[in-house]
């Protein structure tokens, strides 16, 4: 059975380069990883007022995180951090207190930017958040993607072979990591921490 990998794209933009990267990753993934986006765009802003009764959209989102064997975050950098929409989505799935959907769920982070820093600072912030929600993270290799207009074609193919090869290797490393974490820690779906 392949691992089901939920993909969280940190952008709400209809022309998102990070969604393009996520689509390319779907195509480059090894057979034992099946990637599928878990949309975040319809989530309202989180408030503790919802903790007694989550709205259906947030319940569904949380259920999809929990049903995933692992998660890949593909995020832009906004003002040297993660976009608010992505942080909001993480806040939803981490709550209510005692029902943190990320606990023991292996994750990997990447992101694309037209700038030279290539989301490095946002990824570091995201790693800090994922540590707190107890998600074991792929430490290495890191994947900072400097996006150029022709890097990914309209069919989601990476046009630069060395970038494609790098991303294939990154996904292979994640598949090994997911397998090790899953066998060491259990499936992660029944463990909860605040
Ligand atoms: C950006 N952008 C940006 N880029 C970067 O490398 N570092 C940054 O800190 C920022 N900050 C930032 C803030 C805001 C509010 C916006 C809208 C944009 C540029 C950003 O990388 C670019 O718009 C990407 O195309 C965003 O990714 P998506 O939405 O296309 O996936």
PDB file of C-alpha atoms and ligand atoms in Angstrom:
ATOM      1  CA  UNK A   1       0.000   0.000   0.000  1.00  0.00           C
ATOM      2  CA  UNK A   2       1.429   3.413  -0.909  1.00  0.00           C
ATOM      3  CA  UNK A   3       1.496   6.150   1.714  1.00  0.00           C
ATOM      4  CA  UNK A   4      -1.178   8.813   1.269  1.00  0.00           C
ATOM      5  CA  UNK A   5       0.454  12.222   1.490  1.00  0.00           C
ATOM      6  CA  UNK A   6      -1.694  15.300   2.096  1.00  0.00           C
ATOM      7  CA  UNK A   7      -0.268  18.385   0.406  1.00  0.00           C
ATOM      8  CA  UNK A   8      -0.890  21.778   1.974  1.00  0.00           C
ATOM      9  CA  UNK A   9      -0.235  24.647  -0.430  1.00  0.00           C
ATOM     10  CA  UNK A  10       0.268  27.903   1.448  1.00  0.00           C
ATOM     11  CA  UNK A  11      -1.048  30.114  -1.343  1.00  0.00           C
ATOM     12  CA  UNK A  12      -4.635  31.094  -2.178  1.00  0.00           C
ATOM     13  CA  UNK A  13      -3.580  32.639  -5.475  1.00  0.00           C
ATOM     14  CA  UNK A  14      -5.254  31.341  -8.643  1.00  0.00           C
ATOM     15  CA  UNK A  15      -1.874  31.599 -10.402  1.00  0.00           C
ATOM     16  CA  UNK A  16       0.201  30.193  -7.546  1.00  0.00           C
ATOM     17  CA  UNK A  17       3.708  29.056  -8.427  1.00  0.00           C
ATOM     18  CA  UNK A  18       3.655  26.933  -5.291  1.00  0.00           C
ATOM     19  CA  UNK A  19       0.589  25.038  -6.505  1.00  0.00           C
ATOM     20  CA  UNK A  20       2.465  24.478  -9.759  1.00  0.00           C
ATOM     21  CA  UNK A  21       5.330  23.068  -7.727  1.00  0.00           C
ATOM     22  CA  UNK A  22       2.887  20.871  -5.803  1.00  0.00           C
ATOM     23  CA  UNK A  23       1.495  19.537  -9.093  1.00  0.00           C
ATOM     24  CA  UNK A  24       5.008  18.832 -10.336  1.00  0.00           C
ATOM     25  CA  UNK A  25       5.781  16.937  -7.118  1.00  0.00           C
ATOM     26  CA  UNK A  26       2.701  14.742  -7.693  1.00  0.00           C
ATOM     27  CA  UNK A  27       4.168  13.724 -11.038  1.00  0.00           C
ATOM     28  CA  UNK A  28       7.691  13.168  -9.742  1.00  0.00           C
ATOM     29  CA  UNK A  29       6.727  11.172  -6.645  1.00  0.00           C
ATOM     30  CA  UNK A  30       7.867   7.546  -6.308  1.00  0.00           C
ATOM     31  CA  UNK A  31       5.242   4.793  -6.478  1.00  0.00           C
ATOM     32  CA  UNK A  32       4.996   4.475  -2.706  1.00  0.00           C
ATOM     33  CA  UNK A  33       3.835   8.087  -2.220  1.00  0.00           C
ATOM     34  CA  UNK A  34       0.438   9.271  -3.462  1.00  0.00           C
ATOM     35  CA  UNK A  35       0.150  13.052  -3.168  1.00  0.00           C
ATOM     36  CA  UNK A  36      -3.155  14.898  -2.974  1.00  0.00           C
ATOM     37  CA  UNK A  37      -3.806  18.518  -2.082  1.00  0.00           C
ATOM     38  CA  UNK A  38      -5.871  19.248   1.021  1.00  0.00           C
ATOM     39  CA  UNK A  39      -7.373  22.687   0.270  1.00  0.00           C
ATOM     40  CA  UNK A  40      -7.183  25.414   2.913  1.00  0.00           C
ATOM     41  CA  UNK A  41      -8.937  28.245   1.085  1.00  0.00           C
ATOM     42  CA  UNK A  42     -12.444  27.799   2.552  1.00  0.00           C
ATOM     43  CA  UNK A  43     -11.408  27.701   6.193  1.00  0.00           C
ATOM     44  CA  UNK A  44     -12.673  30.675   8.210  1.00  0.00           C
ATOM     45  CA  UNK A  45     -10.270  32.408  10.553  1.00  0.00           C
ATOM     46  CA  UNK A  46      -9.756  30.186  13.586  1.00  0.00           C
ATOM     47  CA  UNK A  47     -11.046  31.251  16.998  1.00  0.00           C
ATOM     48  CA  UNK A  48     -11.265  29.333  20.244  1.00  0.00           C
ATOM     49  CA  UNK A  49     -14.978  30.110  20.123  1.00  0.00           C
ATOM     50  CA  UNK A  50     -15.226  27.236  17.635  1.00  0.00           C
ATOM     51  CA  UNK A  51     -13.624  24.676  19.923  1.00  0.00           C
ATOM     52  CA  UNK A  52     -16.921  23.242  21.171  1.00  0.00           C
ATOM     53  CA  UNK A  53     -18.345  22.897  17.668  1.00  0.00           C
ATOM     54  CA  UNK A  54     -16.064  23.073  14.667  1.00  0.00           C
ATOM     55  CA  UNK A  55     -17.820  24.123  11.416  1.00  0.00           C
ATOM     56  CA  UNK A  56     -18.118  21.291   8.841  1.00  0.00           C
ATOM     57  CA  UNK A  57     -15.363  22.740   6.631  1.00  0.00           C
ATOM     58  CA  UNK A  58     -12.906  22.629   9.522  1.00  0.00           C
ATOM     59  CA  UNK A  59     -14.058  19.168  10.633  1.00  0.00           C
ATOM     60  CA  UNK A  60     -13.500  17.901   7.086  1.00  0.00           C
ATOM     61  CA  UNK A  61     -10.091  19.556   6.907  1.00  0.00           C
ATOM     62  CA  UNK A  62      -9.028  18.023  10.212  1.00  0.00           C
ATOM     63  CA  UNK A  63     -10.314  14.611   9.121  1.00  0.00           C
ATOM     64  CA  UNK A  64      -8.280  14.784   5.916  1.00  0.00           C
ATOM     65  CA  UNK A  65      -5.115  15.633   7.843  1.00  0.00           C
ATOM     66  CA  UNK A  66      -5.752  12.688  10.150  1.00  0.00           C
ATOM     67  CA  UNK A  67      -6.459  10.323   7.258  1.00  0.00           C
ATOM     68  CA  UNK A  68      -3.108  11.183   5.645  1.00  0.00           C
ATOM     69  CA  UNK A  69      -0.071   9.088   6.455  1.00  0.00           C
ATOM     70  CA  UNK A  70       2.181  12.097   5.971  1.00  0.00           C
ATOM     71  CA  UNK A  71       2.109  15.749   4.923  1.00  0.00           C
ATOM     72  CA  UNK A  72       4.040  17.923   2.484  1.00  0.00           C
ATOM     73  CA  UNK A  73       3.886  21.693   2.891  1.00  0.00           C
ATOM     74  CA  UNK A  74       4.529  23.728  -0.265  1.00  0.00           C
ATOM     75  CA  UNK A  75       4.504  27.356   0.708  1.00  0.00           C
ATOM     76  CA  UNK A  76       5.327  30.825  -0.484  1.00  0.00           C
ATOM     77  CA  UNK A  77       7.218  33.211   1.751  1.00  0.00           C
ATOM     78  CA  UNK A  78       5.210  36.258   2.803  1.00  0.00           C
ATOM     79  CA  UNK A  79       7.221  38.996   4.482  1.00  0.00           C
ATOM     80  CA  UNK A  80       9.861  36.480   5.551  1.00  0.00           C
ATOM     81  CA  UNK A  81       7.343  34.084   7.119  1.00  0.00           C
ATOM     82  CA  UNK A  82       4.499  31.742   6.220  1.00  0.00           C
ATOM     83  CA  UNK A  83       1.289  33.199   4.732  1.00  0.00           C
ATOM     84  CA  UNK A  84      -1.447  33.787   7.276  1.00  0.00           C
ATOM     85  CA  UNK A  85      -3.755  31.373   5.435  1.00  0.00           C
ATOM     86  CA  UNK A  86      -1.368  28.491   6.047  1.00  0.00           C
ATOM     87  CA  UNK A  87      -0.806  29.368   9.697  1.00  0.00           C
ATOM     88  CA  UNK A  88      -4.586  29.578  10.106  1.00  0.00           C
ATOM     89  CA  UNK A  89      -5.000  26.083   8.615  1.00  0.00           C
ATOM     90  CA  UNK A  90      -2.372  24.671  10.962  1.00  0.00           C
ATOM     91  CA  UNK A  91      -4.066  26.346  13.923  1.00  0.00           C
ATOM     92  CA  UNK A  92      -7.376  24.691  12.990  1.00  0.00           C
ATOM     93  CA  UNK A  93      -5.961  21.180  12.744  1.00  0.00           C
ATOM     94  CA  UNK A  94      -3.962  21.568  15.952  1.00  0.00           C
ATOM     95  CA  UNK A  95      -7.122  22.202  17.975  1.00  0.00           C
ATOM     96  CA  UNK A  96      -9.204  21.785  20.055  1.00  0.00           C
ATOM     97  CA  UNK A  97      -6.681  21.328  22.856  1.00  0.00           C
ATOM     98  CA  UNK A  98      -5.967  17.637  23.283  1.00  0.00           C
ATOM     99  CA  UNK A  99      -6.906  16.834  19.675  1.00  0.00           C
ATOM    100  CA  UNK A 100      -3.826  17.837  17.700  1.00  0.00           C
ATOM    101  CA  UNK A 101      -4.054  16.199  14.282  1.00  0.00           C
ATOM    102  CA  UNK A 102      -0.344  16.672  13.532  1.00  0.00           C
ATOM    103  CA  UNK A 103       1.040  14.592  16.402  1.00  0.00           C
ATOM    104  CA  UNK A 104       3.516  12.003  15.084  1.00  0.00           C
ATOM    105  CA  UNK A 105       2.504  12.802  11.470  1.00  0.00           C
ATOM    106  CA  UNK A 106       5.691  12.926   9.377  1.00  0.00           C
ATOM    107  CA  UNK A 107       6.092  16.075   7.299  1.00  0.00           C
ATOM    108  CA  UNK A 108       8.336  17.759   4.765  1.00  0.00           C
ATOM    109  CA  UNK A 109       8.507  21.404   3.762  1.00  0.00           C
ATOM    110  CA  UNK A 110       9.383  23.092   0.505  1.00  0.00           C
ATOM    111  CA  UNK A 111       8.463  26.237  -1.344  1.00  0.00           C
ATOM    112  CA  UNK A 112       9.054  28.325  -4.432  1.00  0.00           C
ATOM    113  CA  UNK A 113       9.785  32.000  -4.835  1.00  0.00           C
ATOM    114  CA  UNK A 114      10.983  34.196  -7.684  1.00  0.00           C
ATOM    115  CA  UNK A 115      13.453  35.666  -5.188  1.00  0.00           C
ATOM    116  CA  UNK A 116      16.926  34.323  -4.475  1.00  0.00           C
ATOM    117  CA  UNK A 117      16.199  33.335  -0.885  1.00  0.00           C
ATOM    118  CA  UNK A 118      13.626  30.885  -2.285  1.00  0.00           C
ATOM    119  CA  UNK A 119      11.369  30.698   0.804  1.00  0.00           C
ATOM    120  CA  UNK A 120      14.245  29.757   3.133  1.00  0.00           C
ATOM    121  CA  UNK A 121      13.079  32.030   5.940  1.00  0.00           C
ATOM    122  CA  UNK A 122       9.423  30.977   5.665  1.00  0.00           C
ATOM    123  CA  UNK A 123      10.493  27.336   5.751  1.00  0.00           C
ATOM    124  CA  UNK A 124      12.464  27.899   8.943  1.00  0.00           C
ATOM    125  CA  UNK A 125       9.427  29.517  10.574  1.00  0.00           C
ATOM    126  CA  UNK A 126       7.255  26.631   9.391  1.00  0.00           C
ATOM    127  CA  UNK A 127       9.694  24.102  10.856  1.00  0.00           C
ATOM    128  CA  UNK A 128       9.394  25.833  14.191  1.00  0.00           C
ATOM    129  CA  UNK A 129       5.586  25.590  14.080  1.00  0.00           C
ATOM    130  CA  UNK A 130       5.699  21.934  13.033  1.00  0.00           C
ATOM    131  CA  UNK A 131       8.044  21.144  15.909  1.00  0.00           C
ATOM    132  CA  UNK A 132       5.560  22.544  18.366  1.00  0.00           C
ATOM    133  CA  UNK A 133       2.681  20.508  16.925  1.00  0.00           C
ATOM    134  CA  UNK A 134       4.882  17.412  17.270  1.00  0.00           C
ATOM    135  CA  UNK A 135       5.221  16.549  13.593  1.00  0.00           C
ATOM    136  CA  UNK A 136       8.493  14.735  12.829  1.00  0.00           C
ATOM    137  CA  UNK A 137      10.079  16.705   9.972  1.00  0.00           C
ATOM    138  CA  UNK A 138      12.384  15.636   7.189  1.00  0.00           C
ATOM    139  CA  UNK A 139      15.512  17.583   8.159  1.00  0.00           C
ATOM    140  CA  UNK A 140      17.598  16.912   5.104  1.00  0.00           C
ATOM    141  CA  UNK A 141      17.711  17.412   2.181  1.00  0.00           C
ATOM    142  CA  UNK A 142      16.144  20.842   2.278  1.00  0.00           C
ATOM    143  CA  UNK A 143      14.311  22.039  -0.839  1.00  0.00           C
ATOM    144  CA  UNK A 144      14.400  25.734  -1.680  1.00  0.00           C
ATOM    145  CA  UNK A 145      13.048  26.282  -5.167  1.00  0.00           C
ATOM    146  CA  UNK A 146      14.018  29.401  -7.071  1.00  0.00           C
ATOM    147  CA  UNK A 147      11.129  29.774  -9.494  1.00  0.00           C
ATOM    148  CA  UNK A 148      11.609  31.038 -13.046  1.00  0.00           C
ATOM    149  CA  UNK A 149       8.645  31.458 -15.427  1.00  0.00           C
ATOM    150  CA  UNK A 150       9.491  28.410 -17.541  1.00  0.00           C
ATOM    151  CA  UNK A 151      10.565  26.044 -14.743  1.00  0.00           C
ATOM    152  CA  UNK A 152       7.271  24.092 -14.763  1.00  0.00           C
ATOM    153  CA  UNK A 153       5.175  23.750 -17.927  1.00  0.00           C
ATOM    154  CA  UNK A 154       1.364  23.839 -18.134  1.00  0.00           C
ATOM    155  CA  UNK A 155       1.169  20.063 -17.673  1.00  0.00           C
ATOM    156  CA  UNK A 156       3.107  20.184 -14.403  1.00  0.00           C
ATOM    157  CA  UNK A 157       6.384  18.901 -15.835  1.00  0.00           C
ATOM    158  CA  UNK A 158       9.664  20.321 -14.536  1.00  0.00           C
ATOM    159  CA  UNK A 159      11.525  21.489 -17.623  1.00  0.00           C
ATOM    160  CA  UNK A 160      14.985  21.656 -16.038  1.00  0.00           C
ATOM    161  CA  UNK A 161      16.309  18.085 -15.665  1.00  0.00           C
ATOM    162  CA  UNK A 162      18.675  18.834 -12.805  1.00  0.00           C
ATOM    163  CA  UNK A 163      15.806  20.400 -10.798  1.00  0.00           C
ATOM    164  CA  UNK A 164      13.559  17.431 -11.647  1.00  0.00           C
ATOM    165  CA  UNK A 165      16.278  15.026 -10.511  1.00  0.00           C
ATOM    166  CA  UNK A 166      16.780  16.977  -7.292  1.00  0.00           C
ATOM    167  CA  UNK A 167      13.040  16.914  -6.535  1.00  0.00           C
ATOM    168  CA  UNK A 168      12.838  13.174  -7.287  1.00  0.00           C
ATOM    169  CA  UNK A 169      15.662  12.596  -4.812  1.00  0.00           C
ATOM    170  CA  UNK A 170      13.974  14.804  -2.211  1.00  0.00           C
ATOM    171  CA  UNK A 171      10.734  12.827  -2.558  1.00  0.00           C
ATOM    172  CA  UNK A 172      12.655   9.526  -2.333  1.00  0.00           C
ATOM    173  CA  UNK A 173      14.265  10.739   0.896  1.00  0.00           C
ATOM    174  CA  UNK A 174      10.846  11.652   2.241  1.00  0.00           C
ATOM    175  CA  UNK A 175       9.441   8.218   1.354  1.00  0.00           C
ATOM    176  CA  UNK A 176      12.243   6.567   3.353  1.00  0.00           C
ATOM    177  CA  UNK A 177      11.672   8.992   6.226  1.00  0.00           C
ATOM    178  CA  UNK A 178       7.896   8.341   6.283  1.00  0.00           C
ATOM    179  CA  UNK A 179       8.476   4.608   6.356  1.00  0.00           C
ATOM    180  CA  UNK A 180      10.955   4.883   9.244  1.00  0.00           C
ATOM    181  CA  UNK A 181       8.809   7.270  11.283  1.00  0.00           C
ATOM    182  CA  UNK A 182       5.682   5.221  10.709  1.00  0.00           C
ATOM    183  CA  UNK A 183       7.300   1.986  11.820  1.00  0.00           C
ATOM    184  CA  UNK A 184       9.011   3.651  14.800  1.00  0.00           C
ATOM    185  CA  UNK A 185       6.084   5.683  16.099  1.00  0.00           C
ATOM    186  CA  UNK A 186       2.971   3.887  14.900  1.00  0.00           C
ATOM    187  CA  UNK A 187       0.456   5.380  12.505  1.00  0.00           C
ATOM    188  CA  UNK A 188       0.163   8.701  14.323  1.00  0.00           C
ATOM    189  CA  UNK A 189      -3.578   8.852  13.883  1.00  0.00           C
ATOM    190  CA  UNK A 190      -4.595   7.946  17.376  1.00  0.00           C
ATOM    191  CA  UNK A 191      -2.003   9.879  19.310  1.00  0.00           C
ATOM    192  CA  UNK A 192      -3.011  13.239  20.616  1.00  0.00           C
ATOM    193  CA  UNK A 193      -1.310  15.985  22.499  1.00  0.00           C
ATOM    194  CA  UNK A 194      -2.408  19.522  23.190  1.00  0.00           C
TER     195      UNK A 194
HETATM  196  C1  LIG B   1       5.599  38.192  -1.297  1.00  0.00           C
HETATM  197  N1  LIG B   1       6.707  37.678  -1.937  1.00  0.00           N
HETATM  198  C2  LIG B   1       7.846  37.353  -1.220  1.00  0.00           C
HETATM  199  N2  LIG B   1       8.855  36.608  -1.786  1.00  0.00           N
HETATM  200  C3  LIG B   1       9.926  36.240  -1.040  1.00  0.00           C
HETATM  201  O1  LIG B   1      10.805  35.549  -1.539  1.00  0.00           O
HETATM  202  N3  LIG B   1      10.032  36.617   0.269  1.00  0.00           N
HETATM  203  C4  LIG B   1       9.079  37.362   0.881  1.00  0.00           C
HETATM  204  O2  LIG B   1       9.190  37.664   2.073  1.00  0.00           O
HETATM  205  C5  LIG B   1       7.939  37.762   0.118  1.00  0.00           C
HETATM  206  N4  LIG B   1       6.930  38.474   0.701  1.00  0.00           N
HETATM  207  C6  LIG B   1       5.729  38.615   0.041  1.00  0.00           C
HETATM  208  C7  LIG B   1       4.622  39.128   0.724  1.00  0.00           C
HETATM  209  C8  LIG B   1       3.391  39.187   0.092  1.00  0.00           C
HETATM  210  C9  LIG B   1       2.187  39.680   0.853  1.00  0.00           C
HETATM  211  C10 LIG B   1       3.260  38.755  -1.245  1.00  0.00           C
HETATM  212  C11 LIG B   1       1.913  38.805  -1.946  1.00  0.00           C
HETATM  213  C12 LIG B   1       4.349  38.280  -1.923  1.00  0.00           C
HETATM  214  C13 LIG B   1       6.648  37.346  -3.383  1.00  0.00           C
HETATM  215  C14 LIG B   1       6.195  35.916  -3.570  1.00  0.00           C
HETATM  216  O3  LIG B   1       7.309  35.039  -3.479  1.00  0.00           O
HETATM  217  C15 LIG B   1       5.512  35.741  -4.912  1.00  0.00           C
HETATM  218  O4  LIG B   1       4.391  36.593  -4.993  1.00  0.00           O
HETATM  219  C16 LIG B   1       5.078  34.309  -5.155  1.00  0.00           C
HETATM  220  O5  LIG B   1       4.549  34.181  -6.470  1.00  0.00           O
HETATM  221  C17 LIG B   1       4.037  33.865  -4.138  1.00  0.00           C
HETATM  222  O6  LIG B   1       3.784  32.484  -4.271  1.00  0.00           O
HETATM  223  P1  LIG B   1       2.443  31.955  -4.975  1.00  0.00           P
HETATM  224  O7  LIG B   1       1.271  32.596  -4.338  1.00  0.00           O
HETATM  225  O8  LIG B   1       2.546  32.341  -6.457  1.00  0.00           O
HETATM  226  O9  LIG B   1       2.504  30.471  -4.798  1.00  0.00           O
END
